[in-house]
Structures are given as structure tokens and as C-alpha cells.
Amino acid sequence: MTYQHIQIPASGEKIKIVNGKISVPDEPILGYVEGDGIGPDITSASLRVWDAAIAKAYNGARKVHWCELYMGEKAAGIYEGDYFPSETLKAIEDLTVSIKGPLTTPIGGGFRSLNVSLRQEMDLYACVRPVRYYQDVPSPLQKPEEVDVVIFRENTEDVYAGIEYQSGTEENKKLAKFLREEMGAEFFEDAGLGVKPISPFGSKRLVRKAIQYAIDHGRPSVTLVHKGNIMKFTEGAFRNWGYEVAKEEFRDYIVTEEELWDEYDGVMPEGKILVKDRIADIIFQLLQLRPAEFDVLATMNLNGDYISDAVAAEVGGVGIAPGANMADHIAVFEATHGTAPKYANLNKVNPSSLLFSGVMMLEYLGWQEAANLINDAFPEVMKDKTVTYDFARQMEGATTVSTSEFADALIAKINQS
Ligand code: NAP
């Protein structure tokens, strides 16, 4: 494949898919998209920390060959106004694993979110957000150390499928007439209309990925989150299809909550994963009051959107929460916050969200030693209270440092370890 503007590094090798699994060479070529706004600041800082951790962990035996890919405002400058170049999509597929900074979505008509477009074009059907507490990070909870969840949020269906009909348009009137006259639906005049599709295919592949993750990472439970008491044929169906996948495809690994009480008297059998479900409203309360009861959460799109940010707030906010959008093999890791345009190029913001997305990426590559070095260095830097402005305003006696100085502090701890 030849590219117009993307330069695939001459050294390093591409990741391959072998027997349905990713096969990572010692010197893989990985893609990165700087992103808009604060993107360049957090990307340059994070690249230095990832490279330092890899160098320390493997002493030169492993190395990433980074390949810059373009999306958003930087792409528009290079590709004559094209914010979403098709060759970037091709490269994301070709390289299998990439990481990206945040991208601007201008508000108003005619411009679809680049993030949503990317997820849909590449069929990145699972948005994965691990949320855990790091010692000394400011938190509003009394026991933030009990928060350790991984949220699997469906990316391609639900209200994010974008099927909406504006009040007053011909399409809206046509659909309203059909719903009223042929389906017997009742609703107010001139209501805007949206359709929320939830399929067995979309639900099952998401829940399958969540359960497989729980198996691979020794997680004790998977909770299906839904509002099935109100929307039985979408939210409730997601729950039912989730249990179907669990019982049909993972029978030897799982016990449902119903089985736990009917067959095991409430005592979890050794080595099994508990599959349970909770209604979306109560889970917001439970995740604050009894977070230790939850491990892996599988959600539809909108519920997962709210829950991801709410849980992130419990352990330091979106400035620190990592994330990834994944298909079966292709994975795009990303900062979960936006472009914070007022801080662009000020070298000021917290790079931790992107940084920990990179830690997820290292784990996905199987480079756990490098991931651990960053996970271990971070609390050391927190203990010194050497932090960016966002944490400093929640900590007493902190030293406020810039984005790049925060990276320097981490690298120093990594190299000392
Ligand atoms: P935002 O960029 O996330 O910023 C909101 C606030 O969050 C900031 O003003 C800042 O709070 C805080 N914040 C965000 N990132 C931070 C960081 N790294 N370190 C410290 N604090 C951080 O949200 P927005 O202003 O609503 O959205 C701006 C643009 O980003 C929009 O175009 C939106 O569409 C886009 N967006 C992109 C993505 C993505 O690419 N994945 C996600 C969300 C939004 P303080 O002002 O209190 O310091």
C-alpha cells in the first residue's frame, strides 16, 4: 500500500493477525494521531514516557517505530480541507494498533463527529474504559481505592447510530404519520423523532468481548447495564442477549446471578465469573456507594457514555481516564477528554488520560513490564505532589508543573526504578 502523505517508517514491522490473535514483533510500527487543541502537548509528553518505559523494561530488545497519521485540523491543512482522510483509515487498519489525541467537533450542522465517524467507519464496536484509583490522586470518594472497573460500551448502535428526524421536516411528518396511524403510537405534535436500534448481533459481540476480557484478566464479574424495566425490546433485549451469549458460549466459565442463588446457595463456585445485570439508574448509586461490587461492565452506548464519565470523576476526572475503541483486532487507544481549546499549546494540561491509554496499549501488545513501570512511577510522582494545574487545585501543598515537566518527573521515576 502506498500513501500520499503518511510515511510508514522504513524500519520496524507491522503487527500481524495469526490464528485469530494479534502477533506483535519486538519492533512494531504503531500509528499515532496528535489530535487538535491540547493534543500536540499531551502527545509529545506521552510519547516520551512510553518510549522511556519500553527502553527501561527491555533494554533495547523492544522498541516502537512510531508512524504519524493525520486526522482533524492537522489533516485539513495537509489534505486540502479533508479532516478525515481515507488513507488514515487505511493505515489504522494496516498497522492494527494506533493511539490518538482528542479531535474537535465543530457544533452545528454538516459536520459529523470525527470520533463517531472513526468508530463507525472502522467498525470499532467496543469502547473500553478501565477506571482505577492511583494512590494520592484527589478523589471525592471516601474509599476511592475500591474503584476498579472496566467499562465495555457498545459503539455502533443505540442513539449514537444517529437516526433522527428533525421536527417540522417532511421525513419527520412521514414517520410520525406512520407511527400514529399504522403503529398506534401516541406522542405530542411536532415531536423530534429518534430511533434507537439494538440488535442481537451488536449486543452479543460486545458482551462476548467483555466476558472474554474478564476471563483473560481474571476478573470476577461481568455486569450487564440496562434500562430494561422501561424499554423492554431494546434495553431489556440487550440484557437477554447478553445472558444468552454468556450461557451459550461461556458455559464452563460463568455462573449467572440467578444460578448463584438457585444452585449454589449464594456461594460463588471457585474460579467462575459471575454474570449479573443492574438497571442503569441504580448502578450510578451503587458505583458510588459500593464500587467494590463491580469489575467489568457491559453497556449499550448512551448508558455507557454517562457511566464512563461518572466513574472517571470518582478517581480524578477525565484528565486521567484512559480509553480505547476496538474491533476484533484493530484497536485505537485514545484520550477520553476533548481538545480543551482554551489550553491549546500552553503546555499546561494533564497528559494522564492519553498516557494511561498508552498503558492500555502496552498491555494489549503484551508488554506488561513496560506498562507496570508507568503504573508504578505514577503514584510516586503523585506522592511528591508534582502535578499539573487540574490536580494542584484539589491538593494541598502541590507543586504545579507543565505537561512536559510532568512527563519529565515520570521519566525520572521510571529510570530510577
Ligand atoms: P474538553 O475538551 O474535555 O474540556 C472540558 C474541560 O475539561 C476543560 O476545560 C478542562 O477543565 C478539563 N480538561 C479536559 N482535558 C483536560 C486535561 N487533559 N487536563 C486537565 N483538564 C482537562 O470538553 P469540551 O470543552 O466540551 O470539548 C472541546 C472539544 O473537544 C469539542 O470540539 C468536543 O467535540 C471535543 N471532544 C473530543 C473528544 C475526543 O476526541 N475523544 C471527546 C470529548 C470532546 P477546566 O477548564 O476546569 O480546567
CSV table of C-alpha atoms and ligand atoms in Angstrom, one decimal:
chain,number,residue,atom,x,y,z
A,1,MET,CA,0.0,0.0,0.0
A,2,THR,CA,1.4,3.4,-0.9
A,3,TYR,CA,0.4,6.5,0.9
A,4,GLN,CA,0.2,10.1,-0.2
A,5,HIS,CA,1.3,11.9,3.0
A,6,ILE,CA,1.7,9.2,5.6
A,7,GLN,CA,5.3,7.9,5.8
A,8,ILE,CA,5.5,4.3,7.1
A,9,PRO,CA,8.9,4.0,8.9
A,10,ALA,CA,11.5,2.1,6.9
A,11,SER,CA,12.5,0.1,10.0
A,12,GLY,CA,10.2,-1.9,12.3
A,13,GLU,CA,7.5,-4.4,11.3
A,14,LYS,CA,3.7,-4.4,11.1
A,15,ILE,CA,1.6,-6.3,13.6
A,16,LYS,CA,0.1,-9.5,12.1
A,17,ILE,CA,-3.0,-11.5,12.9
A,18,VAL,CA,-2.1,-15.1,13.4
A,19,ASN,CA,-4.7,-17.8,14.3
A,20,GLY,CA,-7.2,-15.1,15.3
A,21,LYS,CA,-4.8,-13.3,17.6
A,22,ILE,CA,-2.5,-10.3,17.2
A,23,SER,CA,1.1,-11.3,16.8
A,24,VAL,CA,3.4,-8.4,17.9
A,25,PRO,CA,7.0,-8.2,16.7
A,26,ASP,CA,9.7,-6.8,19.0
A,27,GLU,CA,9.9,-3.6,16.9
A,28,PRO,CA,6.3,-2.9,15.8
A,29,ILE,CA,5.2,0.1,13.8
A,30,LEU,CA,2.3,1.8,15.6
A,31,GLY,CA,0.2,4.7,14.4
A,32,TYR,CA,-0.4,7.9,16.3
A,33,VAL,CA,-2.7,10.9,15.7
A,34,GLU,CA,-1.6,14.0,17.6
A,35,GLY,CA,-5.1,15.4,17.7
A,36,ASP,CA,-6.4,19.0,18.0
A,37,GLY,CA,-6.2,21.7,20.7
A,38,ILE,CA,-4.2,20.2,23.6
A,39,GLY,CA,-3.5,17.1,21.5
A,40,PRO,CA,0.1,18.0,20.5
A,41,ASP,CA,1.1,18.9,24.1
A,42,ILE,CA,-0.1,15.7,25.6
A,43,THR,CA,1.0,13.5,22.7
A,44,SER,CA,4.6,14.7,22.7
A,45,ALA,CA,4.8,14.3,26.5
A,46,SER,CA,3.3,10.8,26.5
A,47,LEU,CA,5.4,9.5,23.6
A,48,ARG,CA,8.5,10.3,25.7
A,49,VAL,CA,7.1,8.5,28.7
A,50,TRP,CA,6.1,5.3,26.7
A,51,ASP,CA,9.5,5.2,25.0
A,52,ALA,CA,11.3,5.6,28.3
A,53,ALA,CA,9.3,2.8,29.9
A,54,ILE,CA,9.9,0.5,26.9
A,55,ALA,CA,13.6,1.3,26.9
A,56,LYS,CA,13.9,0.6,30.6
A,57,ALA,CA,11.8,-2.5,30.6
A,58,TYR,CA,13.5,-4.2,27.6
A,59,ASN,CA,17.0,-2.6,27.5
A,60,GLY,CA,16.8,-2.1,23.7
A,61,ALA,CA,15.3,-5.6,22.9
A,62,ARG,CA,11.9,-3.9,22.1
A,63,LYS,CA,11.1,-0.6,20.6
A,64,VAL,CA,8.2,1.1,18.9
A,65,HIS,CA,8.6,2.7,15.5
A,66,TRP,CA,6.0,5.5,15.5
A,67,CYS,CA,4.1,6.4,12.4
A,68,GLU,CA,2.3,9.8,12.4
A,69,LEU,CA,-1.2,9.6,11.0
A,70,TYR,CA,-3.4,12.7,10.3
A,71,MET,CA,-6.9,13.5,11.4
A,72,GLY,CA,-8.8,16.7,12.4
A,73,GLU,CA,-7.3,20.1,11.9
A,74,LYS,CA,-3.8,19.0,11.1
A,75,ALA,CA,-5.2,16.7,8.4
A,76,ALA,CA,-7.3,19.5,6.9
A,77,GLY,CA,-4.1,21.5,6.5
A,78,ILE,CA,-2.3,18.7,4.7
A,79,TYR,CA,-5.1,17.1,2.7
A,80,GLU,CA,-6.7,20.4,1.4
A,81,GLY,CA,-9.6,20.7,3.8
A,82,ASP,CA,-10.1,16.9,4.4
A,83,TYR,CA,-10.4,16.4,8.2
A,84,PHE,CA,-10.9,12.6,7.8
A,85,PRO,CA,-8.5,11.4,5.1
A,86,SER,CA,-9.3,7.9,3.8
A,87,GLU,CA,-5.6,7.0,3.8
A,88,THR,CA,-5.6,7.5,7.6
A,89,LEU,CA,-8.3,4.9,7.9
A,90,LYS,CA,-6.4,2.6,5.7
A,91,ALA,CA,-3.3,3.0,7.8
A,92,ILE,CA,-5.2,2.4,11.1
A,93,GLU,CA,-6.3,-0.9,9.5
A,94,ASP,CA,-2.9,-1.7,8.1
A,95,LEU,CA,-1.0,-1.1,11.4
A,96,THR,CA,-3.7,-2.7,13.6
A,97,VAL,CA,-2.8,-0.7,16.8
A,98,SER,CA,-2.9,3.1,17.0
A,99,ILE,CA,-3.3,5.9,19.6
A,100,LYS,CA,-4.9,9.2,19.1
A,101,GLY,CA,-5.3,12.6,20.9
A,102,PRO,CA,-8.7,14.4,21.0
A,103,LEU,CA,-10.3,15.8,17.9
A,104,THR,CA,-12.5,18.9,17.6
A,105,THR,CA,-16.1,18.6,16.6
A,106,PRO,CA,-17.5,21.9,15.5
A,107,ILE,CA,-21.0,22.4,16.8
A,108,GLY,CA,-23.7,22.8,14.2
A,109,GLY,CA,-24.9,21.2,11.0
A,110,GLY,CA,-23.0,19.5,8.3
A,111,PHE,CA,-20.0,18.2,10.4
A,112,ARG,CA,-20.2,14.8,11.9
A,113,SER,CA,-18.0,14.0,14.9
A,114,LEU,CA,-14.7,12.6,13.7
A,115,ASN,CA,-14.6,10.3,16.7
A,116,VAL,CA,-18.0,8.8,15.9
A,117,SER,CA,-17.1,8.6,12.2
A,118,LEU,CA,-13.9,6.7,13.0
A,119,ARG,CA,-15.8,4.2,15.2
A,120,GLN,CA,-18.4,3.6,12.6
A,121,GLU,CA,-16.1,3.5,9.5
A,122,MET,CA,-13.7,1.1,11.2
A,123,ASP,CA,-16.5,-0.8,13.0
A,124,LEU,CA,-14.7,-0.2,16.3
A,125,TYR,CA,-17.6,-1.7,18.1
A,126,ALA,CA,-16.3,-1.7,21.7
A,127,CYS,CA,-15.3,1.4,23.6
A,128,VAL,CA,-13.2,0.1,26.5
A,129,ARG,CA,-12.6,2.3,29.6
A,130,PRO,CA,-10.7,0.9,32.6
A,131,VAL,CA,-11.2,3.1,35.6
A,132,ARG,CA,-9.0,2.5,38.7
A,133,TYR,CA,-7.6,4.5,41.5
A,134,TYR,CA,-4.0,5.6,41.8
A,135,GLN,CA,-2.7,6.4,45.3
A,136,ASP,CA,-2.8,10.2,46.2
A,137,VAL,CA,-4.9,11.3,43.2
A,138,PRO,CA,-7.6,13.7,44.5
A,139,SER,CA,-11.0,12.0,44.7
A,140,PRO,CA,-14.4,12.9,46.1
A,141,LEU,CA,-14.9,9.3,47.4
A,142,GLN,CA,-14.1,8.1,50.9
A,143,LYS,CA,-12.7,4.8,49.7
A,144,PRO,CA,-11.6,5.5,46.1
A,145,GLU,CA,-9.3,2.5,46.2
A,146,GLU,CA,-12.4,0.3,45.8
A,147,VAL,CA,-13.0,1.6,42.3
A,148,ASP,CA,-11.5,-0.8,39.8
A,149,VAL,CA,-13.8,-1.3,36.8
A,150,VAL,CA,-13.5,-1.8,33.1
A,151,ILE,CA,-16.4,-0.5,31.1
A,152,PHE,CA,-17.2,-2.1,27.7
A,153,ARG,CA,-19.6,0.3,25.9
A,154,GLU,CA,-21.2,-0.6,22.6
A,155,ASN,CA,-20.2,1.9,20.0
A,156,THR,CA,-22.2,1.3,16.8
A,157,GLU,CA,-25.9,1.2,17.9
A,158,ASP,CA,-28.3,3.0,20.2
A,159,VAL,CA,-28.9,6.7,19.9
A,160,TYR,CA,-25.3,7.1,18.5
A,161,ALA,CA,-26.4,5.3,15.3
A,162,GLY,CA,-27.7,8.8,14.6
A,163,ILE,CA,-31.1,8.0,13.2
A,164,GLU,CA,-33.1,11.2,13.9
A,165,TYR,CA,-35.8,13.2,12.2
A,166,GLN,CA,-36.0,16.9,12.9
A,167,SER,CA,-39.3,18.4,14.0
A,168,GLY,CA,-41.2,20.0,11.0
A,169,THR,CA,-39.3,18.2,8.2
A,170,GLU,CA,-41.1,16.0,5.6
A,171,GLU,CA,-39.3,12.9,6.9
A,172,ASN,CA,-40.4,13.6,10.4
A,173,LYS,CA,-44.0,14.1,9.3
A,174,LYS,CA,-44.0,10.9,7.3
A,175,LEU,CA,-42.6,8.9,10.2
A,176,ALA,CA,-44.9,10.5,12.7
A,177,LYS,CA,-47.9,9.6,10.5
A,178,PHE,CA,-46.8,6.1,10.1
A,179,LEU,CA,-46.2,5.7,13.8
A,180,ARG,CA,-49.6,7.2,14.7
A,181,GLU,CA,-51.8,5.7,12.0
A,182,GLU,CA,-50.2,2.3,11.5
A,183,MET,CA,-48.5,1.5,14.8
A,184,GLY,CA,-50.9,3.1,17.2
A,185,ALA,CA,-48.2,5.3,18.8
A,186,GLU,CA,-49.1,8.4,20.8
A,187,PHE,CA,-46.9,11.4,21.2
A,188,PHE,CA,-47.1,15.2,21.2
A,189,GLU,CA,-47.4,17.2,17.9
A,190,ASP,CA,-44.2,18.2,16.2
A,191,ALA,CA,-42.0,16.0,18.4
A,192,GLY,CA,-38.5,15.4,17.1
A,193,LEU,CA,-38.1,11.7,16.5
A,194,GLY,CA,-35.1,9.4,17.1
A,195,VAL,CA,-34.7,5.7,16.5
A,196,LYS,CA,-32.7,3.6,18.8
A,197,PRO,CA,-31.7,0.3,17.2
A,198,ILE,CA,-30.3,-2.5,19.4
A,199,SER,CA,-29.6,-5.8,17.6
A,200,PRO,CA,-28.7,-9.3,18.8
A,201,PHE,CA,-25.5,-9.1,16.7
A,202,GLY,CA,-24.3,-5.8,18.1
A,203,SER,CA,-25.2,-6.7,21.7
A,204,LYS,CA,-23.7,-10.2,21.6
A,205,ARG,CA,-20.4,-9.2,20.1
A,206,LEU,CA,-20.0,-6.5,22.8
A,207,VAL,CA,-20.9,-8.8,25.7
A,208,ARG,CA,-18.7,-11.5,24.2
A,209,LYS,CA,-15.7,-9.2,24.2
A,210,ALA,CA,-16.5,-8.1,27.8
A,211,ILE,CA,-16.7,-11.7,29.1
A,212,GLN,CA,-13.6,-12.7,27.2
A,213,TYR,CA,-11.7,-9.8,28.8
A,214,ALA,CA,-12.9,-11.0,32.3
A,215,ILE,CA,-11.6,-14.5,31.5
A,216,ASP,CA,-8.3,-13.2,30.2
A,217,HIS,CA,-7.7,-10.8,33.1
A,218,GLY,CA,-9.0,-12.9,36.0
A,219,ARG,CA,-11.9,-10.5,36.7
A,220,PRO,CA,-14.6,-12.0,39.0
A,221,SER,CA,-17.8,-10.5,37.5
A,222,VAL,CA,-19.4,-9.0,34.4
A,223,THR,CA,-22.5,-6.7,34.9
A,224,LEU,CA,-24.9,-6.1,32.1
A,225,VAL,CA,-26.2,-2.5,32.5
A,226,HIS,CA,-29.6,-1.6,31.0
A,227,LYS,CA,-32.9,0.2,31.5
A,228,GLY,CA,-35.0,-2.9,30.5
A,229,ASN,CA,-37.7,-2.1,33.0
A,230,ILE,CA,-38.8,0.8,30.8
A,231,MET,CA,-37.6,-0.1,27.2
A,232,LYS,CA,-38.1,-3.9,27.1
A,233,PHE,CA,-37.3,-4.5,23.4
A,234,THR,CA,-34.1,-2.6,23.2
A,235,GLU,CA,-32.6,-2.2,26.7
A,236,GLY,CA,-34.2,-5.3,28.0
A,237,ALA,CA,-33.3,-7.2,24.9
A,238,PHE,CA,-29.6,-6.2,25.4
A,239,ARG,CA,-29.8,-7.8,28.8
A,240,ASN,CA,-31.4,-11.0,27.5
A,241,TRP,CA,-29.0,-11.4,24.6
A,242,GLY,CA,-26.1,-10.8,27.0
A,243,TYR,CA,-27.2,-13.7,29.2
A,244,GLU,CA,-27.7,-15.8,26.0
A,245,VAL,CA,-24.1,-15.2,25.0
A,246,ALA,CA,-22.8,-15.9,28.5
A,247,LYS,CA,-24.7,-19.2,28.7
A,248,GLU,CA,-24.3,-20.5,25.2
A,249,GLU,CA,-20.6,-19.5,24.6
A,250,PHE,CA,-19.0,-19.4,28.0
A,251,ARG,CA,-20.9,-22.1,29.9
A,252,ASP,CA,-17.8,-23.5,31.6
A,253,TYR,CA,-16.6,-20.2,32.8
A,254,ILE,CA,-19.6,-18.4,34.1
A,255,VAL,CA,-22.4,-18.6,36.7
A,256,THR,CA,-25.4,-16.2,36.4
A,257,GLU,CA,-26.7,-14.4,39.5
A,258,GLU,CA,-29.9,-16.5,39.3
A,259,GLU,CA,-27.9,-19.7,39.2
A,260,LEU,CA,-25.8,-18.5,42.1
A,261,TRP,CA,-28.9,-18.4,44.3
A,262,ASP,CA,-30.8,-21.3,42.8
A,263,GLU,CA,-27.9,-23.8,42.6
A,264,TYR,CA,-25.1,-22.6,44.8
A,265,ASP,CA,-26.9,-21.1,47.7
A,266,GLY,CA,-25.2,-17.7,47.1
A,267,VAL,CA,-21.7,-19.0,47.4
A,268,MET,CA,-19.6,-18.4,44.2
A,269,PRO,CA,-18.0,-21.6,42.9
A,270,GLU,CA,-14.2,-21.3,42.7
A,271,GLY,CA,-12.8,-19.9,39.5
A,272,LYS,CA,-16.1,-18.9,37.9
A,273,ILE,CA,-17.1,-15.4,36.7
A,274,LEU,CA,-20.4,-14.1,38.0
A,275,VAL,CA,-22.7,-12.6,35.2
A,276,LYS,CA,-25.3,-10.3,36.6
A,277,ASP,CA,-27.3,-7.3,35.5
A,278,ARG,CA,-28.3,-4.0,37.0
A,279,ILE,CA,-30.7,-1.3,36.0
A,280,ALA,CA,-28.9,1.9,34.7
A,281,ASP,CA,-30.2,4.3,37.3
A,282,ILE,CA,-29.3,2.2,40.4
A,283,ILE,CA,-25.9,1.5,39.1
A,284,PHE,CA,-24.9,5.2,39.3
A,285,GLN,CA,-25.7,5.0,43.0
A,286,LEU,CA,-24.0,1.6,43.6
A,287,LEU,CA,-20.8,2.7,41.8
A,288,GLN,CA,-20.5,5.5,44.4
A,289,LEU,CA,-21.6,3.6,47.5
A,290,ARG,CA,-20.4,0.1,46.8
A,291,PRO,CA,-17.9,0.2,43.9
A,292,ALA,CA,-16.1,-2.9,45.1
A,293,GLU,CA,-19.0,-5.0,43.9
A,294,PHE,CA,-18.3,-4.2,40.2
A,295,ASP,CA,-15.5,-5.3,37.9
A,296,VAL,CA,-16.4,-5.5,34.2
A,297,LEU,CA,-19.5,-3.6,33.0
A,298,ALA,CA,-21.1,-4.2,29.6
A,299,THR,CA,-23.3,-1.4,28.4
A,300,MET,CA,-25.2,0.0,25.4
A,301,ASN,CA,-23.9,3.2,24.0
A,302,LEU,CA,-25.7,6.0,25.9
A,303,ASN,CA,-25.7,4.4,29.3
A,304,GLY,CA,-22.0,3.7,28.9
A,305,ASP,CA,-21.3,7.3,27.9
A,306,TYR,CA,-22.7,8.6,31.2
A,307,ILE,CA,-21.3,5.9,33.3
A,308,SER,CA,-17.8,6.2,31.9
A,309,ASP,CA,-17.5,9.9,32.8
A,310,ALA,CA,-19.3,9.5,36.2
A,311,VAL,CA,-16.9,6.7,37.3
A,312,ALA,CA,-13.9,8.6,36.0
A,313,ALA,CA,-14.9,11.5,38.2
A,314,GLU,CA,-14.6,9.2,41.3
A,315,VAL,CA,-10.9,8.7,40.7
A,316,GLY,CA,-9.7,12.0,39.4
A,317,GLY,CA,-11.8,13.1,36.4
A,318,VAL,CA,-11.5,12.8,32.7
A,319,GLY,CA,-8.0,14.3,32.8
A,320,ILE,CA,-6.8,10.9,33.9
A,321,ALA,CA,-9.3,8.4,32.4
A,322,PRO,CA,-7.9,6.2,29.6
A,323,GLY,CA,-9.8,4.5,26.8
A,324,ALA,CA,-9.7,2.5,23.6
A,325,ASN,CA,-12.1,1.8,20.7
A,326,MET,CA,-11.7,-1.8,19.4
A,327,ALA,CA,-12.9,-4.1,16.8
A,328,ASP,CA,-12.0,-7.8,16.9
A,329,HIS,CA,-8.2,-7.0,16.5
A,330,ILE,CA,-7.9,-3.4,15.4
A,331,ALA,CA,-7.6,-1.0,18.3
A,332,VAL,CA,-7.4,2.7,18.5
A,333,PHE,CA,-6.4,3.9,22.0
A,334,GLU,CA,-7.4,7.5,22.9
A,335,ALA,CA,-7.6,10.2,25.5
A,336,THR,CA,-11.2,10.3,26.7
A,337,HIS,CA,-11.4,14.1,27.2
A,338,GLY,CA,-11.8,16.7,24.5
A,339,THR,CA,-9.5,19.2,22.9
A,340,ALA,CA,-9.8,21.8,25.7
A,341,PRO,CA,-9.1,24.6,23.1
A,342,LYS,CA,-8.5,27.3,25.7
A,343,TYR,CA,-5.4,25.4,26.8
A,344,ALA,CA,-4.1,24.6,23.3
A,345,ASN,CA,-0.2,24.9,23.0
A,346,LEU,CA,0.1,26.2,26.6
A,347,ASN,CA,2.0,23.1,27.8
A,348,LYS,CA,-0.4,23.2,30.8
A,349,VAL,CA,-2.8,20.3,30.9
A,350,ASN,CA,-2.7,16.8,32.4
A,351,PRO,CA,-1.4,14.2,29.9
A,352,SER,CA,-2.5,11.3,32.1
A,353,SER,CA,-5.6,10.3,30.1
A,354,LEU,CA,-3.5,9.7,26.9
A,355,LEU,CA,-0.6,8.4,28.9
A,356,PHE,CA,-2.8,5.7,30.5
A,357,SER,CA,-4.4,4.9,27.2
A,358,GLY,CA,-0.9,4.1,26.1
A,359,VAL,CA,-0.5,1.9,29.2
A,360,MET,CA,-3.6,0.0,28.0
A,361,MET,CA,-2.0,-0.2,24.6
A,362,LEU,CA,1.2,-1.7,26.0
A,363,GLU,CA,-0.9,-4.3,27.9
A,364,TYR,CA,-2.7,-5.0,24.6
A,365,LEU,CA,0.6,-5.6,23.0
A,366,GLY,CA,1.5,-8.0,25.8
A,367,TRP,CA,4.3,-5.6,27.0
A,368,GLN,CA,3.1,-5.7,30.7
A,369,GLU,CA,6.6,-4.9,32.1
A,370,ALA,CA,6.7,-1.5,30.4
A,371,ALA,CA,3.1,-0.9,31.4
A,372,ASN,CA,3.9,-1.7,35.0
A,373,LEU,CA,6.8,0.7,35.1
A,374,ILE,CA,4.4,3.6,34.3
A,375,ASN,CA,1.8,2.3,36.7
A,376,ASP,CA,4.4,2.2,39.4
A,377,ALA,CA,6.0,5.6,38.6
A,378,PHE,CA,2.7,7.5,38.6
A,379,PRO,CA,1.9,7.1,42.3
A,380,GLU,CA,5.5,8.1,43.2
A,381,VAL,CA,5.0,11.4,41.3
A,382,MET,CA,1.6,11.9,43.0
A,383,LYS,CA,3.2,11.3,46.4
A,384,ASP,CA,5.7,14.1,45.6
A,385,LYS,CA,2.6,16.3,44.7
A,386,THR,CA,4.3,17.2,41.4
A,387,VAL,CA,1.2,17.7,39.3
A,388,THR,CA,-0.5,19.7,36.6
A,389,TYR,CA,-2.9,22.5,37.4
A,390,ASP,CA,-6.1,20.4,37.5
A,391,PHE,CA,-4.8,18.2,40.3
A,392,ALA,CA,-3.0,21.0,42.0
A,393,ARG,CA,-6.2,22.8,42.6
A,394,GLN,CA,-7.6,19.8,44.5
A,395,MET,CA,-4.4,19.1,46.5
A,396,GLU,CA,-2.8,21.0,49.4
A,397,GLY,CA,0.8,21.9,49.1
A,398,ALA,CA,1.2,20.7,45.5
A,399,THR,CA,3.8,21.9,43.1
A,400,THR,CA,2.2,22.9,39.8
A,401,VAL,CA,4.2,21.8,36.8
A,402,SER,CA,3.7,21.9,33.0
A,403,THR,CA,2.7,19.0,30.8
A,404,SER,CA,6.3,18.4,29.7
A,405,GLU,CA,7.6,18.7,33.3
A,406,PHE,CA,5.1,16.2,34.5
A,407,ALA,CA,6.4,13.8,31.8
A,408,ASP,CA,10.0,14.6,33.0
A,409,ALA,CA,9.1,13.7,36.6
A,410,LEU,CA,7.6,10.4,35.5
A,411,ILE,CA,10.6,9.5,33.3
A,412,ALA,CA,12.9,10.3,36.2
A,413,LYS,CA,11.0,7.8,38.4
A,414,ILE,CA,11.0,5.2,35.7
A,415,ASN,CA,14.7,5.5,35.2
A,416,GLN,CA,15.3,5.3,39.0
A,417,SER,CA,13.3,2.1,39.4
B,1,NAP,P1,-13.0,19.1,27.0
B,1,NAP,O1,-12.1,19.4,25.9
B,1,NAP,O2,-12.8,17.7,27.5
B,1,NAP,O3,-12.7,20.1,28.1
B,1,NAP,C1,-13.6,20.4,29.2
B,1,NAP,C2,-12.8,20.7,30.5
B,1,NAP,O4,-12.2,19.5,31.0
B,1,NAP,C3,-11.6,21.6,30.2
B,1,NAP,O5,-11.9,23.0,30.1
B,1,NAP,C4,-10.8,21.3,31.5
B,1,NAP,O6,-11.4,21.8,32.6
B,1,NAP,C5,-11.0,19.8,31.6
B,1,NAP,N1,-10.0,19.0,30.9
B,1,NAP,C6,-10.1,18.4,29.7
B,1,NAP,N2,-8.9,17.8,29.3
B,1,NAP,C7,-8.1,18.0,30.3
B,1,NAP,C8,-6.7,17.6,30.6
B,1,NAP,N3,-6.0,16.9,29.8
B,1,NAP,N4,-6.2,18.1,31.7
B,1,NAP,C9,-6.8,18.8,32.6
B,1,NAP,N5,-8.1,19.2,32.4
B,1,NAP,C10,-8.7,18.8,31.3
B,1,NAP,O7,-14.5,19.2,26.6
B,1,NAP,P2,-15.3,20.3,25.8
B,1,NAP,O8,-14.7,21.7,26.1
B,1,NAP,O9,-16.7,20.1,26.0
B,1,NAP,O10,-15.0,20.0,24.3
B,1,NAP,C11,-14.0,20.6,23.5
B,1,NAP,C12,-13.9,19.9,22.1
B,1,NAP,O11,-13.4,18.6,22.3
B,1,NAP,C13,-15.2,19.8,21.3
B,1,NAP,O12,-15.0,20.1,20.0
B,1,NAP,C14,-15.6,18.4,21.5
B,1,NAP,O13,-16.4,17.9,20.5
B,1,NAP,C15,-14.3,17.7,21.5
B,1,NAP,N6,-14.3,16.4,22.2
B,1,NAP,C16,-13.5,15.4,21.6
B,1,NAP,C17,-13.4,14.2,22.2
B,1,NAP,C18,-12.5,13.2,21.6
B,1,NAP,O14,-11.8,13.5,20.6
B,1,NAP,N7,-12.4,11.9,22.1
B,1,NAP,C19,-14.1,13.9,23.4
B,1,NAP,C20,-14.8,14.9,24.0
B,1,NAP,C21,-14.9,16.2,23.4
B,1,NAP,P3,-11.1,23.2,33.3
B,1,NAP,O15,-11.4,24.3,32.4
B,1,NAP,O16,-11.9,23.2,34.5
B,1,NAP,O17,-9.6,23.3,33.7
